[in-house]
Coordinates of C-alpha atoms in Angstrom, one line a residue:
Chain A
M1482 CA 8.0 21.2 9.5
T1483 CA 5.6 21.6 6.5
R1484 CA 2.0 20.9 6.3
P1485 CA 0.8 19.0 3.3
L1486 CA -2.1 20.7 1.4
K1487 CA -3.9 17.4 1.3
K1488 CA -3.3 14.2 3.1
E1489 CA -0.8 12.2 1.2
T1490 CA -0.1 8.5 1.5
M1491 CA 2.8 7.8 3.9
H1492 CA 5.3 5.4 2.3
L1493 CA 6.8 2.9 4.7
L1494 CA 9.8 0.7 4.1
V1495 CA 10.9 -2.5 5.9
A1496 CA 13.5 -5.0 5.0
L1497 CA 13.5 -8.4 6.7
D1498 CA 13.7 -12.1 6.6
E1499 CA 11.4 -14.9 7.9
G1500 CA 12.4 -14.4 11.5
Y1501 CA 10.9 -11.0 11.9
I1502 CA 7.5 -11.5 10.4
P1503 CA 5.6 -11.8 13.7
Q1504 CA 7.2 -8.5 14.8
L1505 CA 6.3 -6.9 11.5
S1506 CA 2.6 -7.8 12.1
V1507 CA 2.7 -6.1 15.5
L1508 CA 4.4 -3.0 14.0
L1509 CA 1.7 -2.8 11.3
T1510 CA -1.1 -3.2 13.9
S1511 CA 0.4 -0.4 16.0
I1512 CA 0.6 1.9 13.0
F1513 CA -3.0 1.2 12.0
I1514 CA -4.4 1.8 15.5
N1515 CA -2.5 5.0 16.0
H1516 CA -3.6 6.5 12.6
P1517 CA -7.3 6.4 12.3
N1518 CA -7.2 9.1 9.6
D1519 CA -4.1 8.4 7.5
R1520 CA -3.2 6.3 4.5
F1521 CA -0.1 4.1 4.2
A1522 CA 1.7 2.0 1.7
L1523 CA 4.2 -0.6 2.8
Y1524 CA 7.3 -1.5 0.7
L1525 CA 8.9 -4.7 1.8
L1526 CA 12.4 -5.5 0.6
H1527 CA 13.3 -9.2 0.9
R1528 CA 15.6 -11.8 -0.4
S1529 CA 13.6 -15.1 -0.3
L1530 CA 10.5 -14.9 1.7
T1531 CA 8.1 -17.8 1.1
P1532 CA 4.8 -17.3 -0.7
K1533 CA 3.1 -18.1 2.6
A1534 CA 5.0 -15.5 4.5
L1535 CA 4.3 -12.9 1.7
D1536 CA 0.6 -13.8 1.9
F1537 CA 0.5 -13.4 5.6
I1538 CA 2.0 -9.9 5.4
R1539 CA -0.6 -9.2 2.6
A1540 CA -3.4 -10.2 5.0
C1541 CA -1.9 -7.9 7.7
C1542 CA -1.8 -5.0 5.3
N1543 CA -5.3 -5.6 4.2
K1544 CA -6.5 -5.6 7.8
A1545 CA -4.5 -2.4 8.4
M1546 CA -5.9 -0.9 5.2
M1547 CA -2.4 -0.4 3.8
E1548 CA -1.2 -0.8 0.2
Y1549 CA 1.4 -3.6 0.0
Y1550 CA 4.3 -3.8 -2.4
P1551 CA 6.7 -6.7 -1.8
I1552 CA 10.0 -6.3 -3.7
Q1553 CA 12.3 -9.2 -4.1
V1554 CA 15.8 -7.8 -4.3
D1555 CA 17.9 -8.8 -7.3
Q1556 CA 21.0 -10.5 -5.8
A1557 CA 23.1 -9.8 -8.9
L1558 CA 23.4 -6.2 -7.6
F1559 CA 25.7 -7.5 -4.9
D1560 CA 28.1 -9.5 -7.1
E1561 CA 30.9 -7.2 -6.2
A1562 CA 29.8 -6.6 -2.6
P1563 CA 32.0 -7.8 0.3
V1564 CA 29.8 -10.4 2.0
N1565 CA 30.5 -12.9 4.8
D1566 CA 28.7 -14.2 7.9
R1567 CA 28.9 -10.8 9.7
Y1568 CA 27.9 -8.8 6.6
P1569 CA 25.1 -10.6 4.8
K1570 CA 23.7 -9.0 1.6
E1571 CA 20.7 -7.8 3.5
M1572 CA 22.8 -5.2 5.3
Y1573 CA 23.0 -3.2 2.0
Y1574 CA 19.2 -3.2 1.4
R1575 CA 18.5 -0.2 3.5
L1576 CA 21.1 2.2 2.1
L1577 CA 20.5 1.0 -1.5
A1578 CA 16.7 1.1 -1.1
P1579 CA 16.5 4.2 -3.3
Y1580 CA 17.4 1.9 -6.2
F1581 CA 14.9 -0.8 -5.4
L1582 CA 11.9 1.5 -4.9
P1583 CA 9.8 2.9 -7.8
D1584 CA 11.3 6.0 -9.3
D1585 CA 8.2 8.1 -8.6
I1586 CA 8.5 7.6 -4.8
E1587 CA 10.3 10.7 -3.5
K1588 CA 10.3 9.9 0.2
V1589 CA 10.0 6.8 2.4
L1590 CA 10.2 6.1 6.1
Y1591 CA 12.3 3.1 6.9
L1592 CA 11.5 1.3 10.1
D1593 CA 13.2 -1.6 11.8
P1594 CA 10.8 -4.4 12.7
D1595 CA 11.6 -4.2 16.5
I1596 CA 9.6 -1.0 16.7
L1597 CA 6.3 -0.1 18.1
V1598 CA 4.4 3.0 17.0
I1599 CA 2.4 4.6 19.8
N1600 CA 1.6 8.1 18.4
S1601 CA 1.2 9.7 15.0
L1602 CA 4.1 9.5 12.5
S1603 CA 3.0 12.5 10.6
G1604 CA 5.3 15.0 12.4
L1605 CA 8.3 13.0 11.2
W1606 CA 6.8 12.3 7.7
N1607 CA 6.2 16.0 7.1
L1608 CA 9.6 17.1 8.2
N1609 CA 11.2 19.3 5.5
L1610 CA 14.3 17.3 4.4
D1611 CA 15.4 20.0 1.9
H1612 CA 18.6 18.6 0.5
A1613 CA 19.5 16.3 3.4
L1614 CA 19.7 12.6 2.5
F1615 CA 18.1 11.3 5.7
A1616 CA 16.5 12.3 8.9
A1617 CA 17.6 10.1 11.8
A1618 CA 18.2 10.2 15.5
A1619 CA 21.2 9.6 17.8
H1620 CA 20.4 7.7 21.0
T1621 CA 20.9 10.4 23.6
G1622 CA 19.7 7.9 26.2
K1623 CA 23.1 6.2 25.9
T1624 CA 26.1 7.5 27.7
E1625 CA 28.0 10.3 26.1
L1626 CA 31.0 7.9 26.3
S1627 CA 29.7 5.5 23.7
N1628 CA 28.7 8.4 21.4
N1629 CA 32.3 9.7 21.7
V1630 CA 33.8 6.3 21.2
N1631 CA 31.9 5.9 18.0
R1632 CA 33.0 9.4 16.8
I1633 CA 36.6 8.4 17.2
R1634 CA 36.2 4.9 15.8
L1635 CA 34.5 6.2 12.7
K1636 CA 36.4 9.5 12.5
T1637 CA 33.2 11.5 12.4
D1638 CA 32.4 14.8 14.0
H1639 CA 28.7 14.3 14.5
D1640 CA 26.5 12.2 16.7
Y1641 CA 26.3 8.5 16.1
Y1642 CA 22.9 8.0 14.4
N1643 CA 20.8 5.0 14.9
S1644 CA 19.8 3.5 11.5
G1645 CA 16.6 1.8 12.8
V1646 CA 14.4 4.8 11.8
L1647 CA 15.4 6.6 8.6
L1648 CA 13.3 9.1 6.8
M1649 CA 14.8 8.9 3.3
N1650 CA 14.9 11.7 0.7
L1651 CA 15.0 9.2 -2.2
D1652 CA 15.5 11.8 -4.9
Q1653 CA 18.6 13.1 -3.2
C1654 CA 19.8 9.6 -2.3
R1655 CA 19.6 8.6 -6.0
I1656 CA 22.0 11.4 -6.8
E1657 CA 24.5 10.9 -4.0
I1658 CA 24.5 7.3 -2.9
R1659 CA 26.7 5.0 -5.0
K1660 CA 26.8 1.3 -4.2
E1661 CA 30.5 1.3 -5.2
D1662 CA 31.3 3.8 -2.4
I1663 CA 29.5 1.6 0.1
F1664 CA 31.2 -1.6 -1.1
R1665 CA 34.6 0.1 -1.1
Y1666 CA 34.1 1.4 2.5
V1667 CA 33.2 -2.0 3.8
K1668 CA 36.2 -3.6 2.0
E1669 CA 38.6 -1.1 3.5
H1670 CA 37.1 -1.0 7.1
G1671 CA 35.5 -4.4 7.4
N1672 CA 37.4 -5.4 10.5
E1673 CA 36.6 -2.2 12.4
L1674 CA 32.8 -2.3 11.8
L1675 CA 30.7 -3.2 14.8
L1676 CA 27.2 -2.7 13.4
P1677 CA 28.0 -2.7 9.7
D1678 CA 25.0 -0.9 8.1
Q1679 CA 24.8 1.7 10.9
D1680 CA 28.5 2.3 10.8
V1681 CA 28.5 2.8 7.0
L1682 CA 25.5 5.2 7.3
N1683 CA 27.4 7.3 9.9
A1684 CA 30.8 7.2 8.3
L1685 CA 29.8 7.9 4.7
Y1686 CA 26.6 9.9 5.1
G1687 CA 26.5 11.2 8.7
K1688 CA 27.1 14.8 7.6
R1689 CA 24.1 14.6 5.3
I1690 CA 21.7 13.6 8.0
E1691 CA 19.1 15.9 9.5
A1692 CA 19.1 15.1 13.2
V1693 CA 15.7 14.6 14.9
D1694 CA 14.9 14.1 18.6
D1695 CA 15.3 10.4 19.5
A1696 CA 12.8 10.8 22.5
L1697 CA 10.1 11.5 19.9
W1698 CA 11.2 9.4 16.8
N1699 CA 13.5 6.7 18.0
Y1700 CA 13.1 6.2 21.7
D1701 CA 15.5 3.5 23.0
A1702 CA 13.0 1.4 25.1
R1703 CA 15.8 0.3 27.4
N1704 CA 16.7 3.7 28.6
Y1705 CA 13.6 5.2 30.3
R1706 CA 15.6 6.3 33.3
N1707 CA 18.2 8.1 31.3
Y1708 CA 15.7 10.0 29.3
L1709 CA 13.9 11.0 32.6
L1710 CA 17.1 12.1 34.3
R1711 CA 18.5 14.0 31.3
S1712 CA 15.3 15.9 31.0
G1713 CA 15.3 16.9 34.6
G1714 CA 12.2 14.8 35.3
V1715 CA 10.1 16.2 32.4
R1716 CA 10.1 13.2 30.2
D1717 CA 8.3 10.8 32.6
M1718 CA 6.0 8.0 31.5
R1719 CA 3.1 10.4 30.9
W1720 CA 5.3 12.6 28.7
V1721 CA 6.5 9.5 26.7
M1722 CA 2.9 8.3 26.2
Q1723 CA 1.8 11.7 25.0
H1724 CA 4.8 12.7 22.8
T1725 CA 6.9 9.7 21.7
S1726 CA 5.8 8.2 18.4
I1727 CA 8.4 5.5 17.9
L1728 CA 9.5 3.1 20.6
H1729 CA 12.5 1.2 19.5
F1730 CA 13.3 -2.1 21.2
C1731 CA 17.0 -2.1 20.4
G1732 CA 19.5 -4.5 21.7
R1733 CA 19.4 -8.1 22.7
A1734 CA 16.5 -8.0 25.1
K1735 CA 13.3 -8.2 23.1
P1736 CA 9.8 -7.7 24.5
W1737 CA 8.4 -10.7 22.6
K1738 CA 10.8 -13.0 24.4
S1739 CA 10.2 -14.3 27.9
G1740 CA 12.0 -12.6 30.7
Y1741 CA 12.0 -9.1 29.2
R1742 CA 12.3 -6.8 32.2
Y1743 CA 12.1 -3.3 30.8
R1744 CA 8.9 -1.3 31.4
F1745 CA 7.8 -0.8 27.9
G1746 CA 7.2 -4.6 27.6
Q1747 CA 3.7 -3.8 28.9
I1748 CA 2.6 -1.8 25.9
Y1749 CA 4.4 -4.1 23.4
Q1750 CA 2.8 -7.2 24.8
H1751 CA -0.6 -5.5 24.7
Y1752 CA -0.1 -4.9 21.0
V1753 CA 0.8 -8.5 20.5
Q1754 CA -2.6 -9.3 21.9
L1755 CA -4.3 -6.7 19.7
T1756 CA -2.5 -8.2 16.7
K1757 CA -3.7 -11.7 17.5
R1758 CA -7.2 -10.5 17.6
F1759 CA -6.9 -8.4 14.4
L1760 CA -5.5 -11.2 12.3
P1761 CA -7.8 -12.8 9.8
D1762 CA -9.2 -16.1 11.0
E1763 CA -6.9 -18.2 8.8
W1764 CA -3.8 -16.7 10.4
K1765 CA -5.0 -16.7 14.1
G1766 CA -2.8 -19.7 14.9
I1767 CA 0.5 -18.0 13.9
A1768 CA 3.0 -17.8 16.8
L1769 CA 3.2 -14.2 17.9
Chain B
M386 CA -18.9 -21.1 30.6
T387 CA -21.3 -21.3 27.7
R388 CA -20.7 -20.5 24.0
P389 CA -23.4 -18.6 22.3
L390 CA -24.7 -20.2 19.1
K391 CA -24.4 -16.8 17.4
K392 CA -22.7 -13.6 18.4
E393 CA -25.1 -11.6 20.5
T394 CA -24.8 -8.0 21.4
M395 CA -23.1 -7.4 24.7
H396 CA -25.0 -5.0 26.9
L397 CA -23.0 -2.6 28.9
L398 CA -24.1 -0.4 31.8
V399 CA -22.5 2.7 33.2
A400 CA -23.9 5.2 35.7
L401 CA -22.1 8.5 36.1
D402 CA -22.2 12.2 36.4
E403 CA -20.4 15.0 34.5
G404 CA -17.1 14.4 36.2
Y405 CA -16.4 11.0 34.7
I406 CA -17.2 11.7 31.1
P407 CA -13.6 11.9 29.9
Q408 CA -12.9 8.5 31.6
L409 CA -16.0 7.0 30.0
S410 CA -14.7 8.0 26.5
V411 CA -11.4 6.2 27.3
L412 CA -13.2 3.1 28.5
L413 CA -15.3 3.0 25.3
T414 CA -12.2 3.4 23.2
S415 CA -10.6 0.5 25.0
I416 CA -13.6 -1.7 24.5
F417 CA -13.8 -0.9 20.8
I418 CA -10.1 -1.5 20.1
N419 CA -10.1 -4.8 21.9
H420 CA -13.2 -6.2 20.2
P421 CA -12.7 -6.0 16.5
N422 CA -15.5 -8.6 16.0
D423 CA -18.1 -7.9 18.7
R424 CA -21.2 -5.8 19.0
F425 CA -22.1 -3.7 22.0
A426 CA -24.9 -1.6 23.4
L427 CA -24.3 1.0 26.0
Y428 CA -26.9 1.9 28.7
L429 CA -26.1 5.1 30.5
L430 CA -27.9 5.8 33.8
H431 CA -27.7 9.4 34.8
R432 CA -29.5 12.1 36.9
S433 CA -28.9 15.3 35.1
L434 CA -26.3 15.2 32.3
T435 CA -26.4 18.2 30.0
P436 CA -27.5 17.7 26.3
K437 CA -23.9 18.6 25.4
A438 CA -22.5 15.8 27.6
L439 CA -25.0 13.3 26.2
D440 CA -24.1 14.3 22.6
F441 CA -20.5 13.8 23.3
I442 CA -21.1 10.3 24.6
R443 CA -23.3 9.6 21.6
A444 CA -20.4 10.7 19.3
C445 CA -18.0 8.3 21.2
C446 CA -20.5 5.5 20.8
N447 CA -20.9 6.2 17.1
K448 CA -17.1 6.1 16.7
A449 CA -17.0 2.8 18.7
M450 CA -19.9 1.4 16.7
M451 CA -22.0 0.9 19.8
E452 CA -25.7 1.3 20.3
Y453 CA -26.4 4.1 22.8
Y454 CA -29.2 4.3 25.3
P455 CA -29.1 7.2 27.8
I456 CA -31.6 6.8 30.5
Q457 CA -32.4 9.6 32.9
V458 CA -33.4 8.1 36.2
D459 CA -36.7 9.1 37.7
Q460 CA -35.8 10.7 41.0
A461 CA -39.3 10.0 42.4
L462 CA -38.2 6.5 42.9
F463 CA -35.9 7.6 45.7
D464 CA -38.5 9.6 47.7
E465 CA -38.2 7.2 50.6
A466 CA -34.5 6.6 50.2
P467 CA -32.1 7.7 53.0
V468 CA -30.0 10.3 51.2
N469 CA -27.3 12.6 52.5
D470 CA -23.9 13.9 51.5
R471 CA -22.3 10.5 51.9
Y472 CA -25.1 8.6 50.2
P473 CA -26.3 10.5 47.1
K474 CA -29.2 9.0 45.1
E475 CA -26.7 7.8 42.5
M476 CA -25.4 5.2 44.9
Y477 CA -28.7 3.3 44.3
Y478 CA -28.5 3.3 40.5
R479 CA -26.4 0.2 40.2
L480 CA -28.4 -2.1 42.3
L481 CA -31.7 -0.8 41.1
A482 CA -30.6 -0.8 37.4
P483 CA -32.8 -3.9 36.7
Y484 CA -35.8 -1.6 37.1
F485 CA -34.4 1.2 34.9
L486 CA -33.4 -1.0 32.0
P487 CA -35.8 -2.3 29.3
D488 CA -37.6 -5.4 30.4
D489 CA -36.4 -7.5 27.5
I490 CA -32.7 -7.2 28.5
E491 CA -31.8 -10.3 30.5
K492 CA -28.2 -9.6 31.3
V493 CA -26.0 -6.5 31.5
L494 CA -22.3 -5.9 32.4
Y495 CA -21.9 -2.9 34.7
L496 CA -18.5 -1.2 34.6
D497 CA -17.2 1.6 36.7
P498 CA -15.7 4.4 34.6
D499 CA -12.2 4.1 36.1
I500 CA -11.7 0.9 34.2
L501 CA -9.7 0.1 31.1
V502 CA -10.5 -3.0 29.0
I503 CA -7.4 -4.6 27.6
N504 CA -8.6 -8.0 26.4
S505 CA -11.9 -9.5 25.3
L506 CA -14.9 -9.3 27.7
S507 CA -16.6 -12.3 26.1
G508 CA -15.4 -14.8 28.7
L509 CA -17.1 -12.9 31.4
W510 CA -20.2 -12.1 29.3
N511 CA -20.7 -15.7 28.4
L512 CA -20.4 -17.0 32.0
N513 CA -23.4 -19.1 32.9
L514 CA -25.0 -17.2 35.8
D515 CA -27.7 -19.8 36.3
H516 CA -29.8 -18.4 39.2
A517 CA -27.1 -16.2 40.7
L518 CA -27.9 -12.5 40.8
F519 CA -24.4 -11.3 39.9
A520 CA -20.9 -12.3 39.0
A521 CA -18.3 -10.2 40.7
A522 CA -14.8 -10.4 42.0
A523 CA -13.2 -9.9 45.4
H524 CA -9.9 -8.1 45.3
T525 CA -7.4 -10.8 46.3
G526 CA -4.6 -8.4 45.7
K527 CA -5.5 -6.8 49.0
T528 CA -4.3 -8.2 52.2
E529 CA -6.4 -11.0 53.8
L530 CA -6.7 -8.7 56.7
S531 CA -8.9 -6.1 55.0
N532 CA -11.0 -8.9 53.6
N533 CA -11.6 -10.3 57.1
V534 CA -12.3 -6.9 58.6
N535 CA -15.0 -6.5 56.0
R536 CA -16.5 -9.9 56.8
I537 CA -16.8 -9.0 60.4
R538 CA -17.9 -5.5 59.8
L539 CA -20.8 -6.6 57.5
K540 CA -21.4 -10.0 59.3
T541 CA -20.9 -12.0 56.1
D542 CA -19.2 -15.3 55.5
H543 CA -18.0 -14.7 52.0
D544 CA -15.3 -12.6 50.3
Y545 CA -15.8 -8.9 50.1
Y546 CA -16.8 -8.3 46.5
N547 CA -15.8 -5.2 44.6
S548 CA -18.9 -3.6 42.9
G549 CA -17.0 -1.9 40.1
V550 CA -17.5 -4.9 37.7
L551 CA -20.9 -6.6 38.0
L552 CA -22.4 -9.0 35.5
M553 CA -26.0 -8.7 36.3
N554 CA -28.6 -11.4 35.9
L555 CA -31.4 -8.9 35.3
D556 CA -34.3 -11.4 35.3
Q557 CA -33.3 -12.9 38.6
C558 CA -32.6 -9.4 40.0
R559 CA -36.1 -8.3 39.1
I560 CA -37.4 -11.2 41.2
E561 CA -35.2 -10.8 44.3
I562 CA -34.0 -7.2 44.6
R563 CA -36.5 -4.9 46.3
K564 CA -35.7 -1.2 46.8
E565 CA -37.4 -1.2 50.1
D566 CA -34.9 -3.8 51.4
I567 CA -32.0 -1.6 50.3
F568 CA -33.4 1.5 51.7
R569 CA -34.1 -0.2 55.0
Y570 CA -30.6 -1.6 55.2
V571 CA -29.0 1.8 54.7
K572 CA -31.3 3.3 57.3
E573 CA -30.4 0.7 59.9
H574 CA -26.6 0.6 59.1
G575 CA -26.0 4.0 57.7
N576 CA -23.3 4.9 60.2
E577 CA -21.3 1.7 59.7
L578 CA -21.1 1.8 55.9
L579 CA -17.7 2.7 54.4
L580 CA -18.4 2.3 50.7
P581 CA -22.2 2.4 50.8
D582 CA -23.2 0.8 47.5
Q583 CA -20.5 -1.9 47.8
D584 CA -21.4 -2.6 51.4
V585 CA -25.0 -3.0 50.5
L586 CA -24.2 -5.4 47.7
N587 CA -22.1 -7.5 50.0
A588 CA -24.4 -7.5 53.0
L589 CA -27.7 -8.1 51.2
Y590 CA -26.7 -10.1 48.1
G591 CA -23.2 -11.4 48.8
K592 CA -24.4 -15.0 49.1
R593 CA -26.1 -14.7 45.7
I594 CA -22.9 -13.7 43.9
E595 CA -20.9 -16.0 41.6
A596 CA -17.3 -15.3 42.3
V597 CA -14.9 -14.7 39.4
D598 CA -11.2 -14.3 39.3
D599 CA -10.3 -10.7 39.9
A600 CA -6.9 -11.1 38.2
L601 CA -9.0 -11.6 35.0
W602 CA -12.1 -9.5 35.4
N603 CA -11.4 -6.8 38.0
Y604 CA -7.6 -6.4 38.4
D605 CA -6.7 -3.9 41.0
A606 CA -4.2 -1.8 39.1
R607 CA -2.4 -0.7 42.3
N608 CA -1.5 -4.2 43.3
Y609 CA 0.7 -5.7 40.6
R610 CA 3.3 -6.9 43.1
N611 CA 0.7 -8.7 45.3
Y612 CA -0.8 -10.5 42.3
L613 CA 2.7 -11.5 41.2
L614 CA 3.8 -12.8 44.7
R615 CA 0.5 -14.6 45.4
S616 CA 0.8 -16.5 42.1
G617 CA 4.4 -17.5 42.8
G618 CA 5.7 -15.3 40.0
V619 CA 3.3 -16.7 37.4
R620 CA 1.1 -13.5 37.0
D621 CA 3.9 -11.3 35.7
M622 CA 3.4 -8.4 33.3
R623 CA 3.3 -10.7 30.3
W624 CA 0.6 -12.8 32.0
V625 CA -1.5 -9.8 32.8
M626 CA -1.2 -8.4 29.2
Q627 CA -2.2 -11.8 27.9
H628 CA -5.0 -12.8 30.3
T629 CA -6.4 -9.8 32.2
S630 CA -9.4 -8.2 30.5
I631 CA -10.4 -5.6 33.0
L632 CA -7.9 -3.3 34.7
H633 CA -9.6 -1.3 37.5
F634 CA -7.9 1.9 38.7
C635 CA -9.5 1.8 42.1
G636 CA -8.7 4.1 45.0
R637 CA -7.6 7.7 45.1
A638 CA -4.7 7.6 42.8
K639 CA -6.0 7.9 39.2
P640 CA -3.9 7.5 36.1
W641 CA -5.5 10.5 34.4
K642 CA -4.2 12.7 37.2
S643 CA -0.6 14.0 37.3
G644 CA 1.8 12.2 39.6
Y645 CA 0.2 8.7 39.1
R646 CA 3.0 6.3 40.0
Y647 CA 1.7 2.8 39.5
R648 CA 2.9 0.9 36.4
F649 CA -0.4 0.5 34.6
G650 CA -0.5 4.3 34.1
Q651 CA 1.5 3.5 30.9
I652 CA -1.3 1.7 29.1
Y653 CA -4.0 3.9 30.5
Q654 CA -2.2 7.1 29.2
H655 CA -1.7 5.4 25.9
Y656 CA -5.5 4.9 25.6
V657 CA -6.1 8.5 26.5
Q658 CA -4.0 9.4 23.4
L659 CA -5.9 6.9 21.3
T660 CA -9.1 8.4 22.5
K661 CA -8.1 11.9 21.6
R662 CA -7.3 10.8 18.0
F663 CA -10.5 8.7 17.7
L664 CA -12.8 11.6 18.7
P665 CA -14.7 13.2 15.9
D666 CA -13.2 16.6 15.0
E667 CA -15.7 18.7 16.8
W668 CA -14.8 17.1 20.1
K669 CA -11.0 17.0 19.7
G670 CA -10.6 19.9 22.1
I671 CA -12.2 18.2 25.1
A672 CA -9.9 17.9 28.1
L673 CA -9.0 14.2 28.5

């Protein structure tokens, strides 16, 4: 860990389509409320968001006092990319983000939109990446079995990292990541890939990832009981509320849908309410 | 319900000693975060808080953009009051608050410090009290049995109201509430009283209370399952997060103590974290 001499702006990256805009607004609210003394800039990669959607996100950023940089991705970059129903062009946005972001940005924190921030991000942001490409977490809450299956499947000798939270060393990525390598890998392994972008991250760049503790920086919100048991009872609800910064609502069950049964639905749904009240009047009617 | 023509300041009342100051700071944080567009004034009744404690609360109010009016209660008022270990003078503060508060305040919302606010208070604040003395809620989450036991015990024919949340019609209270009546009742029934201030409220003024829905305005945080069952499954966690404004952590188990096992400990402990971060630097070290 390093300490910045002065507080710098934290650069955040998201990449999404129309369907995840309500969740993005909840994520931004959670970041704002949990960082009363920090500055943020949001970079949004998208293919074809409407002006209305882009305006809504601008209004959220204004409320959250964040800088806002929407970036429409040039589709010509993907002319040679293998693309089909299972692998849309958007799956490449994350890994190729170093080429879409301004050259003077050295570091960015990518976040999936199904995330809620409940404590400060500064500990992750200030991690010394040195020459690593990324910092990321493997989901230890999962069974060892699925971790091992993924190692064999992708022929890797490291944990299977979740790509939903990625601290990106952009300078280093611009040196090492080539879109041709990624396209080739997908062409050659297309049929074996289960979660294409995550599989590519692990197979091509897994050795170049600095591992961070998922219980702090990418907590799988389905797996409270596993975290608790694996920690010998230490990581109980109080521990999570005090230490975990990033709650990740991975998987099919989503806390904004009815019938969600996992326990962190409580805090997610509270942030939906906070978001509704924070929104500028002209956006109050949006379905969250 | 009435709608104010313009947004008025909501007047809040608390009465506490040194032991509940951390909880008060969490309560104030929760009110602030859940009311991005409302104005508040806090009246604090106390007997002998230290200047340091009063300064800390002032700092919390400043952060929460609330007006702050500490009021040291004149102990001479209680010269004739029956007082002993079980009935300290402080038990009279709540009911006699109409006489401690400025004459031009017509209405105040009293809140216990073991409360967390998770949605807007304006629906309760704007309730038309007409000539009622108070608005308050009975805890329907409890068994009917305990409600009936209390009716018989106090010889009342209404629900047993919880005194932790009281919207007070101060003008009407100044007409009807006499400290001599209260002192006399405690003298005559001292031995029968279980929760003295709450029993006095019910026995003397229970008929003059406007009942409000406890699931909205005084939710007993121990009783999620009862609320859920009594509502035929409607008042699930999502409903609570969307509708309940006041979570009341009644009883011995408290979410700021270790080993708290009820499910709303999650959101309470999150607000403890938010409070720690919101505090001005010079107060960051305070034990919350």
